[in-house]
Coordinates of C-alpha atoms in Angstrom, one line a residue:
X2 CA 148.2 193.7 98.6
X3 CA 146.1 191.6 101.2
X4 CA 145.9 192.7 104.6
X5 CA 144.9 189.6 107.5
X6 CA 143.6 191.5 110.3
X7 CA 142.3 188.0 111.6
X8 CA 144.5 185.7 112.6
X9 CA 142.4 182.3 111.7
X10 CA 143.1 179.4 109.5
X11 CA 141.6 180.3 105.7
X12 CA 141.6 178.2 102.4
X13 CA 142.8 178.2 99.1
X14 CA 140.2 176.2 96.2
X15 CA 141.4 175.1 93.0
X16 CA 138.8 173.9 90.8
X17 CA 139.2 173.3 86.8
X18 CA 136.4 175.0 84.8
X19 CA 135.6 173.7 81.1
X20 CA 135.1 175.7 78.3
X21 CA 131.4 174.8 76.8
X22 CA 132.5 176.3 73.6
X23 CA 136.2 175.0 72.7
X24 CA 136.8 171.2 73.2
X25 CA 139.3 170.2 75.9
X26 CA 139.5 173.5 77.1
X27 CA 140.1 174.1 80.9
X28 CA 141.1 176.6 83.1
X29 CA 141.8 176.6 87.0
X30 CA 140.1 179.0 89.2
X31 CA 141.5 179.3 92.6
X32 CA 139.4 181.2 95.6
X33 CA 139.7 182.1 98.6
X34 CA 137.4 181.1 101.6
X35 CA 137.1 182.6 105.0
X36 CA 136.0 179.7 107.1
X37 CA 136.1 176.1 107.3
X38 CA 132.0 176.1 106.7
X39 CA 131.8 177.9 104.2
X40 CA 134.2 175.6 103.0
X41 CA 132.2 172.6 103.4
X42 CA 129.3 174.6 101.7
X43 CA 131.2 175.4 98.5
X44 CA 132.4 171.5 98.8
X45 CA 128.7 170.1 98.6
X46 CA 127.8 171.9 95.6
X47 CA 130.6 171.1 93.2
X48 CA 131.5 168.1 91.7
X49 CA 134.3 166.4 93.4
X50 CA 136.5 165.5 89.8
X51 CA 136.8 169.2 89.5
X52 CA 138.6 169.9 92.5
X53 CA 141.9 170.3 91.8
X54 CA 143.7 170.8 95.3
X55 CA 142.6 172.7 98.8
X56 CA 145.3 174.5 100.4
X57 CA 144.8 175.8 104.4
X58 CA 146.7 178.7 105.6
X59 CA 147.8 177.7 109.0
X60 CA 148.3 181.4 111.3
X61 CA 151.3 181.6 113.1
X62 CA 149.8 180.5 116.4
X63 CA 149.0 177.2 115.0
X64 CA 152.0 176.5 113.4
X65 CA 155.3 175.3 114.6
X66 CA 157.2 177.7 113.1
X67 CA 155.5 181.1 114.7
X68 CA 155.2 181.8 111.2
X69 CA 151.9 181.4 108.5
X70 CA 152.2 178.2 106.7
X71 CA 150.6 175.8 104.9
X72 CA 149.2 172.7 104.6
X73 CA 148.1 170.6 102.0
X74 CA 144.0 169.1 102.2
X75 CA 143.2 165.6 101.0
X76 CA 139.9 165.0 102.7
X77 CA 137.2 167.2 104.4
X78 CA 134.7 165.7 107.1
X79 CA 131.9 167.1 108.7
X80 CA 131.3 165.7 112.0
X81 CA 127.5 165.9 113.7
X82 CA 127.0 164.8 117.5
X83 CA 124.4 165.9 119.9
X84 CA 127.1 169.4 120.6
X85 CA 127.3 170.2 117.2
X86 CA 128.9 170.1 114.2
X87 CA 133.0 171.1 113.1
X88 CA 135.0 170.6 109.9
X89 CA 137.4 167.7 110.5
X90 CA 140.6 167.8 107.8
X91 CA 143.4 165.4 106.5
X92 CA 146.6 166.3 105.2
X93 CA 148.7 165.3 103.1
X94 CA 151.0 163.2 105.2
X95 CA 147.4 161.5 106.9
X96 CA 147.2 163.8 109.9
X97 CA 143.2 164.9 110.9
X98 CA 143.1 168.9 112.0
X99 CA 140.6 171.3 112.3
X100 CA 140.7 174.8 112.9
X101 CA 140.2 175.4 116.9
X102 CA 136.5 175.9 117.0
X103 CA 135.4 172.8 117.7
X104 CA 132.5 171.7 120.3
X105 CA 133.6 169.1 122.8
X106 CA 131.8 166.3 120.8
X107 CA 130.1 163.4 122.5
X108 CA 129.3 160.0 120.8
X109 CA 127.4 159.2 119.5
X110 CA 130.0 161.1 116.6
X111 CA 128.9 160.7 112.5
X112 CA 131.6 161.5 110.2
X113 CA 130.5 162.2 106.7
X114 CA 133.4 162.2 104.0
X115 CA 132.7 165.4 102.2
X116 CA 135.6 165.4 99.6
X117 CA 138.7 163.4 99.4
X118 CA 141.2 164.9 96.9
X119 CA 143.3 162.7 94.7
X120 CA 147.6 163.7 95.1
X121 CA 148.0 166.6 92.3
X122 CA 149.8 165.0 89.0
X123 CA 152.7 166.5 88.1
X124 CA 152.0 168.7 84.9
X125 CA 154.2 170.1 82.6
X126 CA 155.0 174.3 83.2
X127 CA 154.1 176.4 80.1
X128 CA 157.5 177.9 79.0
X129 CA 155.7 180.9 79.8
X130 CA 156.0 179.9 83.6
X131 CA 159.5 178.3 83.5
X132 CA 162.3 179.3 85.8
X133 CA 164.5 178.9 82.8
X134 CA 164.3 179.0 79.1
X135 CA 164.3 176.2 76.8
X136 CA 167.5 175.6 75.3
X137 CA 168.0 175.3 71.5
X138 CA 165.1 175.8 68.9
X139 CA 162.3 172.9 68.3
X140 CA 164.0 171.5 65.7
X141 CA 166.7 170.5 67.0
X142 CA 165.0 169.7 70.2
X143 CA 162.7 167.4 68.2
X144 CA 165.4 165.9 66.1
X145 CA 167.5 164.5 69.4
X146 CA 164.5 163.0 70.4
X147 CA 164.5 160.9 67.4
X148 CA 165.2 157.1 67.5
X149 CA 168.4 156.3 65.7
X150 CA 167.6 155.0 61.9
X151 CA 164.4 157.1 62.0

């Protein structure tokens, strides 16, 4: 059980890791990060083809439901004027957020692109993860997927 005794926006990271032993051997690793920052940080020092998907946990205050909810991350900006610097994000559906601390920029504003993540492809569940089980045994499975005359 996880506790949230701060009610801020937070991040979920999915990043494939290889095997350096077995051949075409990955796993995802998903972590959690605190801050938009530290975000970035963790951002700069990866290689972008390894990021699977970012995930930001919207509280309820910033959410029009009152409720927590998320919201899927395709690109993370950092953007630097003379008042600072903030973590600008892109959903999904193309809208830019960020996560309420923000100084009142002034221009002249740089926006570096930091990641942009490509749409996740659908992948087919392990049985194992399935909401139901396979019908039939692999034989015949395999044998109605035969062409006819085969």
């Amino acid at each position: 059980m996880v506790e949230l005794t701060l009610h801020a926006p937070w991040f979920l990271l999915s990043v494939e890791t290889f095997d350096a032993e077995i051949r075409d051997c990955s796993m995802t690793r998903t972590v959690c990060i605190a801050w938009d920052y530290d975000l970035a940080e963790v951002l700069r020092g990866l290689d972008s083809d390894r990021v699977l998907g970012i995930v930001c946990m919207m509280p309820a205050w910033a959410s029009s439901n009152g409720q927590w909810s998320s919201r899927e991350v395709r690109e993370v900006w950092m953007c630097t004027s003379d008042a600072g610097q903030s973590v600008l994000l892109c959903d999904a559906a193309g809208q830019e957020f960020d996560c309420g601390l923000v100084p009142e920029h002034v221009e002249p504003l740089k926006k570096d692109l930091l990641l942009c993540v490509a749409p996740a492809k659908p992948r087919r569940r392990p049985f194992s993860q399935r909401k139901t089980p396979p019908s039939g045994n692999r034989r015949s499975r395999r044998a109605s997927t035969r062409k006819a005359g085969a």
